[in-house]
DNA sequence: GAATCCTCGTCATACGTATTACTGAATCCT
DNA sequence: AGGATTCAGTAATACGTATGACGAGGATTC
């Protein structure tokens, strides 16, 4: 029994080249001896590694964990490894420290500005500007905002305050547009960082106006928590005096009182879809840009205006 | 110029074997041509991969992201790659799907029951039972609980309710003991899942007693959020009528109203320390079990009893 | 002055696989 | 019957590195 035969059989290329009973014998022996083809030798011979890089932002919100999980599961199912690479927010487009030859492709999440300088490696972006020169798998933020707008419109709201996360120029614009389309001329916007204290301050400014909005639309659940604090400071009841909505549906949403009306994002599915797209790209196919719909979750923080 | 010489120089083993000016020439040429030793060939020759596995629980709290970040940074600095492996909570001690020969060691976080069946691979555990047969890097939960107990004792509390996370036998015992030592005979304990709704229910049971505790010690910030809800349902003011403490200091802690007194855990440092320990283990040294102290953060949810 | 040692490199080999080219036997076609 | 074709498997090779064995020339020692 020659080494070549074993290699052919175990690679599944035995069709018409190796007699079925011999195939059986090979598999049998391999199982009995616990033999597994040496990975390093195979990589050397084939010039492949079946490994992709996962670039992760340092800011570790609860959404990212879910994204990694989804991505890693798909990769494992296809026999790929996933190498982690933390990417500090302030880092420029510096190349990865991880040796690029150890990697076949890159899956990057929330890279601000859509930086894509990974040499010639195939890249798929998650949660990034779709104008970037790489396939992009995104949450459908516009659709989510439209769902929120429709919900508030149905309740009878007319004056909307928008607490906008200003970290990302692309979503800043998309979210603003979606809201402005639904409530033309009656949206006041205030930019804020994704941070409870900053959001509280921003919300106070919106609520201090003479034409106080009856609902605050927040780009993130954390921002909504800041809005809650502002409302309490002004002695405004939620949802009696003021409706508030969030975005993401992280655990915080149900921990708040009253529980937050928000949009649930399919984070794990985003990771899985993006990894699938990357593996397609490695196969030479061209994956389609995809937008994953969130789901409006109506809880107790929205009601008709006073 | 032979290939051997280049290999020797670039491996840094040129001391006394290669003349300095030749060394210079090699480095110069390598830089000019952008030459990097082929990783697959090196792995094949040396039988090493400089890659470790990071086993991550599916439940993706905000703490885990920080742990991964710390671990991956240390690994990158030492030239190691980190392969992600999600580990569903309900999975038994099944072996990793990732080919064990692709990996030199395993860093596992929060493995329930301290399962360590990764064949002969070196393992370091994070946030697990220190009785497990592997080096363990832990948060000092006992110390954190003692800090909370001291704080509450100083405020004058005598009757303590303990909302205990029941997911892990080891911490369940350690936390209970630390609290019982500080308040002998005056702690009532109620087990709960780490879940807002479950915690609310458990808190209600504690607060319904004739000898109602004046402070609720919660094993997790999320549980504390449940306690907040129970207090509101019973019309108890925090911290006027009831003091509440959490654990972890996740973002939620400052989003709640009033802001939560809790213990901040050095999650990123945990990941970094554990990775350092694993790399030591790979070097043949025996890392010391380590316990990382948290820091009591006093906010607005604790006050003297009524 | 010969024997020994040191310096600076080079040669040759092995790691374990995938694949191309090949071979011997059996079967088929006319 | 004899050449062509198919079947089933083997031999040989290349991937690129690290390293132990080897060697040539010069310096040192007694």
XYZ file of C-alpha atoms (C1' of nucleotides) in Angstrom:
672
model
C 0.000 0.000 0.000
C 1.737 3.145 -1.159
C 1.623 6.564 0.417
C 0.241 8.018 -2.799
C -2.790 5.780 -2.697
C -3.557 6.789 0.841
C -3.264 10.439 -0.056
C -5.593 10.028 -3.019
C -8.194 8.143 -1.034
C -8.207 10.462 1.953
C -8.439 13.488 -0.324
C -11.637 11.999 -1.731
C -10.236 11.867 -5.248
C -10.415 8.110 -5.505
C -13.271 8.097 -7.996
C -12.250 5.791 -10.834
C -8.679 5.590 -9.604
C -8.911 3.335 -6.590
C -10.976 0.190 -6.228
C -13.762 0.525 -3.611
C -12.467 -2.280 -1.431
C -9.037 -0.675 -1.303
C -10.655 2.589 -0.345
C -12.398 0.815 2.473
C -9.144 -0.654 3.673
C -7.472 2.737 3.694
C -10.219 4.353 5.702
C -10.269 1.434 8.044
C -6.550 1.563 8.699
C -6.572 5.332 9.097
C -9.283 5.092 11.685
C -7.597 2.296 13.529
C -4.244 4.072 13.685
C -5.756 7.456 14.307
C -3.894 8.801 11.323
C -4.452 12.390 10.247
C -2.614 14.007 7.348
C 0.050 16.382 8.609
C -1.249 19.891 8.335
C 2.057 21.681 7.944
C 3.155 19.394 5.129
C -0.161 19.828 3.375
C 0.061 23.586 3.735
C 3.567 23.556 2.338
C 2.611 21.394 -0.599
C -0.595 23.223 -1.443
C 0.473 26.712 -0.516
C -2.718 27.165 1.448
C -3.493 27.541 5.119
C -7.260 27.404 5.450
C -7.024 30.216 7.937
C -8.589 33.638 7.874
C -7.960 36.714 9.951
C -10.648 38.299 12.064
C -9.948 41.940 12.724
C -11.775 43.141 15.782
C -12.165 46.617 17.199
C -10.927 47.187 20.709
C -14.220 48.619 21.828
C -15.881 45.456 22.960
C -19.582 45.968 22.996
C -21.805 42.965 23.489
C -22.602 42.824 19.794
C -19.084 41.913 18.749
C -18.969 38.758 20.781
C -21.985 37.489 18.923
C -20.456 38.431 15.580
C -17.268 36.507 16.362
C -19.231 33.502 17.455
C -21.231 33.347 14.252
C -18.166 33.808 12.106
C -16.073 31.239 13.935
C -18.808 28.630 13.767
C -19.156 28.882 10.007
C -15.406 28.776 9.564
C -15.046 25.706 11.754
C -17.757 23.919 9.819
C -15.818 24.530 6.613
C -12.515 23.457 8.092
C -11.110 26.931 8.441
C -9.366 28.409 11.427
C -9.948 31.958 12.568
C -7.061 34.039 13.820
C -7.957 36.955 16.056
C -6.382 40.318 15.549
C -7.323 43.200 17.799
C -7.295 46.528 16.051
C -7.016 49.566 18.307
C -9.460 52.261 17.308
C -6.764 54.840 16.821
C -4.632 52.644 14.602
C -4.291 53.812 11.059
C -4.195 51.512 8.063
C -1.060 49.818 9.362
C -0.594 46.289 8.161
C -1.427 43.401 10.347
C 1.363 42.129 12.557
C 0.136 38.665 11.843
C 2.195 37.266 9.016
C 0.054 37.683 5.935
C 1.294 34.427 4.501
C -0.346 32.602 7.350
C -3.685 33.886 6.177
C -5.876 33.566 3.125
C -8.419 36.274 3.755
C -9.566 38.954 6.147
C -12.873 39.545 7.852
C -12.953 42.988 9.395
C -15.642 44.447 11.590
C -16.555 48.068 12.046
C -13.388 49.480 10.608
C -13.929 53.176 10.839
C -13.525 54.795 7.461
C -13.547 51.453 5.675
C -9.801 51.080 5.647
C -8.936 48.023 3.610
C -5.192 47.932 3.325
C -4.417 44.295 3.793
C -2.188 43.959 0.788
C -3.619 41.681 -1.836
C -5.620 39.591 0.577
C -9.330 39.135 -0.077
C -11.336 41.188 2.396
C -14.945 41.183 3.514
C -16.187 44.011 5.698
C -18.851 43.805 8.362
C -20.874 46.730 9.529
C -19.008 49.226 7.385
C -19.543 51.765 4.677
C -20.915 49.905 1.631
C -18.997 52.318 -0.576
C -15.776 50.661 0.536
C -13.916 48.788 -2.196
C -14.715 45.374 -0.747
C -17.755 43.158 -0.301
C -19.744 44.371 2.670
C -22.215 42.597 4.937
C -24.277 45.078 6.880
C -27.142 45.443 9.246
C -30.033 47.120 7.472
C -29.938 50.232 9.599
C -32.158 52.181 7.221
C -34.851 49.515 7.428
C -34.580 49.440 11.195
C -34.986 53.184 11.405
C -38.001 53.042 9.090
C -39.620 50.433 11.353
C -39.091 52.674 14.352
C -40.415 55.680 12.491
C -43.513 53.796 11.369
C -44.152 52.645 14.919
C -43.875 56.158 16.316
C -45.985 57.628 13.517
C -48.703 55.117 14.193
C -48.709 56.110 17.845
C -49.285 59.673 16.728
C -45.926 61.276 17.288
C -45.052 64.274 15.145
C -42.030 65.919 16.706
C -39.034 63.600 16.843
C -35.713 64.094 18.532
C -32.835 62.107 17.104
C -29.841 61.247 19.278
C -27.345 60.324 16.611
C -24.193 58.291 17.160
C -21.497 60.312 15.510
C -18.764 57.703 15.348
C -19.341 56.795 11.731
C -20.094 59.154 8.882
C -21.928 56.553 6.844
C -24.483 55.439 9.409
C -24.857 58.991 10.611
C -26.141 59.947 7.189
C -28.217 56.824 6.502
C -30.020 56.977 9.831
C -30.692 60.672 9.565
C -32.091 60.290 6.058
C -34.404 57.430 6.987
C -35.852 59.407 9.849
C -36.152 62.640 7.886
C -38.021 60.820 5.124
C -40.646 59.593 7.561
C -41.035 62.875 9.437
C -40.169 65.566 6.920
C -39.243 68.816 8.557
C -39.995 67.713 12.070
C -36.832 65.974 13.216
C -34.290 67.687 15.422
C -30.960 65.949 15.551
C -28.262 65.992 18.186
C -24.978 64.146 17.740
C -23.483 62.260 20.662
C -20.882 59.670 21.500
C -22.041 56.182 22.404
C -21.712 56.804 26.088
C -24.320 57.167 28.778
C -23.093 60.434 30.243
C -22.613 62.102 26.854
C -26.008 60.899 25.683
C -27.665 62.239 28.820
C -26.236 65.642 28.133
C -27.261 65.563 24.491
C -30.752 64.489 25.415
C -31.054 67.346 27.876
C -30.339 69.775 25.072
C -33.061 68.281 22.899
C -35.605 68.267 25.715
C -34.834 71.814 26.670
C -36.269 73.251 23.458
C -39.520 75.173 23.361
C -40.932 72.702 20.814
C -39.940 69.725 22.887
C -40.077 66.439 20.882
C -42.513 63.839 22.114
C -40.210 60.973 21.206
C -36.453 60.423 21.280
C -35.010 58.070 18.701
C -31.607 56.801 19.827
C -29.037 55.174 17.573
C -27.974 52.762 20.273
C -29.413 51.215 23.427
C -26.684 52.820 25.504
C -27.673 56.216 24.202
C -31.238 55.407 25.157
C -30.061 54.786 28.690
C -28.663 58.303 28.678
C -32.032 59.573 27.467
C -33.699 57.797 30.362
C -31.443 59.671 32.756
C -32.219 62.995 31.164
C -35.935 62.293 31.361
C -35.654 61.466 35.020
C -33.659 64.620 35.662
C -36.432 66.658 34.039
C -39.101 64.687 35.840
C -40.540 63.400 32.582
C -42.224 59.991 32.767
C -41.475 57.311 30.180
C -43.536 56.548 28.192
C -46.262 58.872 29.540
C -44.517 62.161 28.845
C -41.811 60.933 26.482
C -41.295 57.934 24.251
C -37.781 56.554 23.792
C -36.438 53.998 21.332
C -33.071 52.277 21.122
C -31.138 50.201 18.641
C -29.344 46.822 18.926
C -31.416 45.147 21.638
C -28.546 44.329 23.933
C -29.188 42.988 27.421
C -29.410 46.504 28.701
C -32.704 46.960 26.858
C -34.599 44.680 29.208
C -32.646 45.788 32.248
C -33.898 49.348 31.952
C -37.140 50.439 33.532
C -39.411 50.656 31.618
C -38.105 48.064 29.201
C -36.886 49.586 25.976
C -38.540 49.499 22.576
C -35.690 48.815 20.172
C -34.550 46.962 17.063
C -32.963 43.587 17.491
C -29.939 43.059 15.287
C -29.007 39.580 14.059
C -25.403 39.880 15.188
C -24.502 36.220 15.118
C -26.095 35.902 11.707
C -24.051 38.850 10.514
C -20.850 37.098 11.486
C -21.972 33.865 9.862
C -23.070 35.552 6.641
C -19.896 37.549 6.389
C -17.732 34.490 6.909
C -19.698 32.645 4.266
C -19.096 35.535 1.908
C -15.375 35.496 2.629
C -15.132 31.775 1.944
C -17.000 32.313 -1.315
C -14.517 34.990 -2.207
C -11.688 32.556 -1.523
C -13.369 30.119 -3.886
C -13.151 32.724 -6.605
C -16.815 33.614 -6.588
C -18.018 37.133 -6.016
C -20.272 37.377 -2.966
C -23.200 39.747 -3.045
C -23.297 42.704 -0.720
C -25.897 41.840 1.852
C -28.036 43.785 4.248
C -29.549 41.925 7.184
C -32.891 43.097 8.479
C -33.371 43.771 12.175
C -36.636 43.273 13.973
C -38.604 45.895 15.817
C -39.217 44.838 19.402
C -41.953 46.899 20.995
C -41.655 47.044 24.770
C -42.777 49.570 27.328
C -40.889 52.740 26.457
C -43.199 53.921 23.681
C -46.771 55.186 23.917
C -48.920 57.882 22.305
C -47.727 61.432 22.942
C -49.272 63.270 25.916
C 25.563 32.893 -0.619
C 23.952 29.645 0.429
C 20.455 29.101 1.647
C 21.759 27.634 4.892
C 23.613 30.808 5.750
C 20.525 32.883 5.202
C 18.517 30.585 7.421
C 21.102 30.755 10.167
C 21.331 34.528 10.039
C 17.613 35.180 9.963
C 17.060 32.754 12.816
C 19.440 34.876 14.883
C 21.829 31.988 15.439
C 24.734 33.617 13.644
C 26.749 34.246 16.782
C 30.247 32.974 16.109
C 29.210 31.234 12.920
C 28.741 34.081 10.480
C 30.927 37.116 10.042
C 29.172 40.385 10.960
C 29.526 41.914 7.507
C 27.922 38.843 5.939
C 25.091 39.102 8.417
C 24.571 42.675 7.365
C 24.468 41.682 3.725
C 21.835 39.022 4.413
C 19.595 41.376 6.309
C 20.063 43.996 3.666
C 19.116 41.675 0.829
C 16.145 40.256 2.729
C 14.816 43.712 3.343
C 15.341 44.776 -0.229
C 13.600 41.717 -1.673
C 10.932 41.657 0.969
C 11.866 38.094 1.753
C 10.111 36.312 4.594
C 10.781 32.687 5.531
C 7.944 30.465 4.407
C 5.769 29.691 7.365
C 4.427 26.348 6.215
C 7.896 25.018 5.492
C 9.143 26.211 8.838
C 6.212 24.613 10.604
C 6.844 21.370 8.777
C 10.505 21.363 9.597
C 10.157 22.379 13.227
C 6.921 20.645 14.004
C 5.601 23.806 15.588
C 2.855 26.221 14.658
C 3.113 29.131 17.080
C -0.649 29.084 17.316
C -2.883 28.605 20.312
C -6.564 27.917 20.600
C -8.923 30.249 22.388
C -12.030 28.466 23.566
C -14.871 30.878 24.069
C -18.295 30.324 25.593
C -21.286 31.076 23.435
C -22.782 33.342 26.029
C -21.177 36.546 24.940
C -21.237 38.927 27.820
C -19.280 42.129 27.537
C -16.529 40.751 29.718
C -15.433 38.140 27.219
C -14.633 40.599 24.502
C -12.185 42.304 26.805
C -10.632 38.984 27.761
C -10.082 38.037 24.115
C -8.544 41.394 23.373
C -6.025 41.138 26.163
C -5.105 37.588 25.234
C -4.753 38.282 21.529
C -2.547 41.296 22.112
C -0.063 39.378 24.211
C -0.014 36.553 21.707
C 0.588 38.887 18.782
C 3.472 40.540 20.609
C 5.107 37.157 21.027
C 4.515 36.128 17.439
C 1.717 33.735 18.187
C -1.596 33.456 16.396
C -4.851 32.882 18.219
C -7.465 30.611 16.725
C -11.007 31.130 17.942
C -13.168 28.215 18.902
C -16.710 28.789 20.078
C -17.839 26.312 22.656
C -21.584 25.943 23.065
C -22.604 25.929 26.701
C -24.301 22.582 26.449
C -21.360 20.875 24.791
C -19.732 18.172 26.810
C -16.000 17.527 26.888
C -16.004 16.761 23.170
C -12.727 17.376 21.458
C -12.154 20.466 19.452
C -13.069 20.326 15.782
C -10.019 22.376 15.102
C -7.259 19.988 14.220
C -5.225 19.633 17.379
C -2.026 19.427 15.372
C -2.591 22.975 14.206
C -2.322 24.115 17.772
C 0.244 24.137 20.522
C -1.862 25.037 23.498
C -5.319 25.947 24.681
C -6.638 28.942 26.556
C -10.148 28.284 27.763
C -12.492 30.691 29.465
C -15.286 29.926 31.866
C -15.525 26.280 31.043
C -18.273 25.059 33.295
C -17.079 22.228 35.471
C -13.470 22.795 34.490
C -13.510 20.306 31.645
C -10.011 19.993 30.300
C -10.074 17.224 27.727
C -7.880 18.611 25.014
C -5.737 15.540 24.669
C -2.153 16.163 25.646
C -2.203 19.849 24.782
C -1.099 22.302 27.451
C -4.108 24.128 28.847
C -4.567 27.285 30.881
C -7.990 28.063 32.293
C -9.481 31.485 32.841
C -12.193 32.189 35.339
C -12.609 28.553 36.340
C -12.453 26.282 39.323
C -8.879 26.437 40.676
C -9.197 22.777 41.649
C -9.084 21.891 37.961
C -5.989 19.950 36.897
C -4.537 22.873 34.937
C -3.028 26.262 35.688
C -5.795 28.734 36.378
C -5.940 32.511 36.135
C -8.882 33.876 38.039
C -10.584 36.990 39.174
C -10.289 37.273 42.930
C -14.000 36.916 43.587
C -13.518 36.267 47.278
C -11.580 39.498 47.656
C -14.210 41.384 45.722
C -16.947 40.031 47.917
C -14.994 40.945 51.028
C -14.622 44.512 49.755
C -18.359 44.735 49.213
C -19.049 43.244 52.619
C -16.693 45.683 54.310
C -18.338 48.582 52.524
C -21.805 47.509 53.584
C -20.706 46.791 57.141
C -19.208 50.232 57.415
C -22.487 51.745 56.280
C -24.153 49.909 59.134
C -25.943 47.089 57.344
C -26.604 43.942 59.325
C -29.118 41.895 57.364
C -27.808 40.957 53.942
C -29.620 39.300 51.070
C -27.434 37.438 48.600
C -28.607 36.910 45.037
C -26.266 34.151 43.990
C -25.480 33.188 40.399
C -25.933 29.463 40.332
C -24.200 28.652 37.063
C -20.961 27.565 38.645
C -20.541 25.463 41.761
C -17.136 26.873 42.566
C -17.979 30.580 42.613
C -21.289 29.808 44.263
C -19.430 28.421 47.234
C -16.603 30.968 47.327
C -18.901 33.947 47.175
C -21.258 32.541 49.744
C -18.406 31.811 52.131
C -16.867 35.267 51.802
C -20.168 36.905 52.614
C -21.014 34.536 55.446
C -17.634 35.196 57.058
C -18.304 38.930 57.144
C -21.894 38.695 58.332
C -22.081 35.477 60.321
C -25.580 34.192 60.684
C -27.256 37.120 58.995
C -27.084 36.339 55.293
C -30.040 34.936 53.426
C -29.179 33.495 50.058
C -31.297 32.987 46.980
C -29.950 31.314 43.852
C -30.805 32.726 40.448
C -29.785 32.560 36.833
C -27.854 35.487 35.370
C -30.944 36.954 33.783
C -32.895 40.073 34.600
C -36.317 38.461 34.831
C -35.127 35.529 36.936
C -33.178 37.847 39.207
C -36.216 40.077 39.694
C -38.236 37.094 40.829
C -35.510 35.895 43.163
C -35.139 39.378 44.629
C -38.856 39.571 45.278
C -38.628 36.421 47.355
C -35.830 37.857 49.461
C -37.623 41.160 49.960
C -40.862 39.485 50.920
C -39.465 38.101 54.170
C -40.477 39.410 57.560
C -36.838 40.197 58.364
C -36.278 41.996 55.092
C -32.574 42.527 54.344
C -31.442 46.126 54.104
C -28.953 45.349 51.342
C -28.915 43.015 48.366
C -25.543 41.703 47.240
C -25.734 40.517 43.640
C -23.186 38.246 41.966
C -23.476 40.098 38.675
C -24.509 43.519 37.437
C -27.337 41.989 35.414
C -28.721 40.394 38.541
C -28.544 43.782 40.201
C -30.712 45.151 37.404
C -33.275 42.527 38.349
C -33.029 43.628 41.953
C -33.710 47.210 40.872
C -36.898 46.046 39.181
C -38.049 44.172 42.251
C -37.396 47.205 44.419
C -39.443 49.381 42.114
C -42.270 46.863 42.103
C -42.336 46.980 45.916
C -41.975 50.733 45.911
C -38.669 50.596 47.727
C -36.271 53.450 47.014
C -32.620 52.769 46.183
C -30.503 53.502 48.129
C -32.867 55.061 50.699
C -34.833 51.931 51.559
C -32.539 49.342 50.071
C -28.868 49.169 49.099
C -27.868 47.104 46.078
C -24.431 46.012 44.863
C -23.350 44.339 41.646
C -20.268 42.626 40.271
C -18.240 43.095 37.056
C -18.812 46.789 36.377
C -20.104 46.398 32.857
C -21.582 49.358 30.994
C -24.945 48.560 32.482
C -23.689 49.656 35.891
C -23.609 53.316 34.942
C -26.713 53.076 32.779
C -28.889 52.118 35.708
C -30.499 54.746 37.869
C -29.129 55.194 40.466
C -25.691 54.183 39.267
C -24.590 50.891 40.685
C -21.984 50.254 43.347
C -20.031 47.284 42.057
C -16.604 45.661 41.662
C -14.655 46.363 38.522
C -12.940 43.308 37.095
C -9.685 43.603 35.143
C -10.980 41.557 32.224
C -8.411 42.565 29.650
C -5.663 41.982 32.157
C -7.069 38.545 32.849
C -6.775 37.637 29.191
C -3.256 39.013 28.981
C -2.089 37.260 32.139
C -3.594 33.968 31.090
C -1.986 34.134 27.658
C 1.351 34.921 29.263
C 0.915 31.896 31.482
C 0.113 29.688 28.508
C 3.191 30.819 26.617
C 5.267 30.121 29.722
C 3.778 26.664 29.836
C 4.762 26.149 26.207
C 8.300 27.143 27.142
C 8.357 24.339 29.646
C 8.024 26.512 32.704
C 5.266 26.080 35.223
C 3.140 29.233 35.530
C 1.783 30.166 38.917
C -1.937 30.147 39.526
C -2.936 33.775 39.729
C -5.810 35.674 41.203
C -6.460 39.187 39.928
C -7.959 41.671 42.341
C -10.978 43.699 41.347
C -11.662 47.185 42.593
C -14.665 48.346 44.555
C -16.397 51.201 42.776
C -18.762 53.009 45.092
C -21.560 54.791 43.247
C -25.065 55.765 44.229
C -26.823 52.485 45.008
C -25.503 52.061 48.526
C -26.275 54.106 51.631
C -26.843 53.496 55.350
C -29.890 51.363 56.144
C -33.160 53.185 56.851
C 57.687 23.436 10.935
C 54.132 20.372 11.727
C 50.074 19.510 14.299
C 46.063 21.494 16.265
C 42.448 24.708 16.574
C 39.334 28.303 15.182
C 36.501 30.896 11.767
C 33.223 31.106 8.330
C 30.527 28.870 5.531
C 28.489 25.139 2.465
C 26.405 20.369 1.586
C 23.133 17.236 2.126
C 19.228 15.632 4.242
C 14.594 15.120 6.290
C 10.116 16.930 7.506
C 5.020 14.640 5.019
C 2.189 15.688 1.634
C -0.130 16.146 -3.387
C 0.370 15.246 -7.965
C 2.230 13.991 -12.525
C 3.993 10.508 -15.084
C 4.374 5.971 -15.426
C 3.619 0.586 -15.353
C 1.552 -3.906 -15.484
C -2.459 -6.324 -16.013
C -6.810 -6.940 -17.808
C -10.322 -5.960 -21.156
C -12.005 -4.500 -25.546
C -12.332 -3.920 -30.544
C -11.838 -5.299 -35.301
C -4.724 -12.613 -32.721
C -2.824 -8.240 -31.944
C -3.109 -3.520 -31.048
C -5.686 -0.032 -28.334
C -7.878 1.243 -24.219
C -9.127 1.111 -19.432
C -8.220 0.012 -14.638
C -5.639 0.133 -10.283
C -2.010 1.470 -8.232
C 3.134 2.976 -7.636
C 7.485 5.709 -8.218
C 9.403 9.983 -8.194
C 9.444 14.688 -7.335
C 8.930 19.399 -5.363
C 7.262 22.492 -1.819
C 11.174 25.704 1.588
C 13.078 25.385 5.719
C 16.526 24.015 9.833
C 20.364 21.636 11.185
C 24.190 18.231 11.893
C 28.158 16.909 9.372
C 31.756 18.434 6.752
C 35.597 21.426 4.675
C 38.941 25.079 3.398
C 41.810 28.474 4.845
C 44.189 30.963 8.281
C 45.952 31.476 13.059
C 48.047 29.377 17.089
C 50.825 26.234 19.740
C 54.860 23.448 21.143
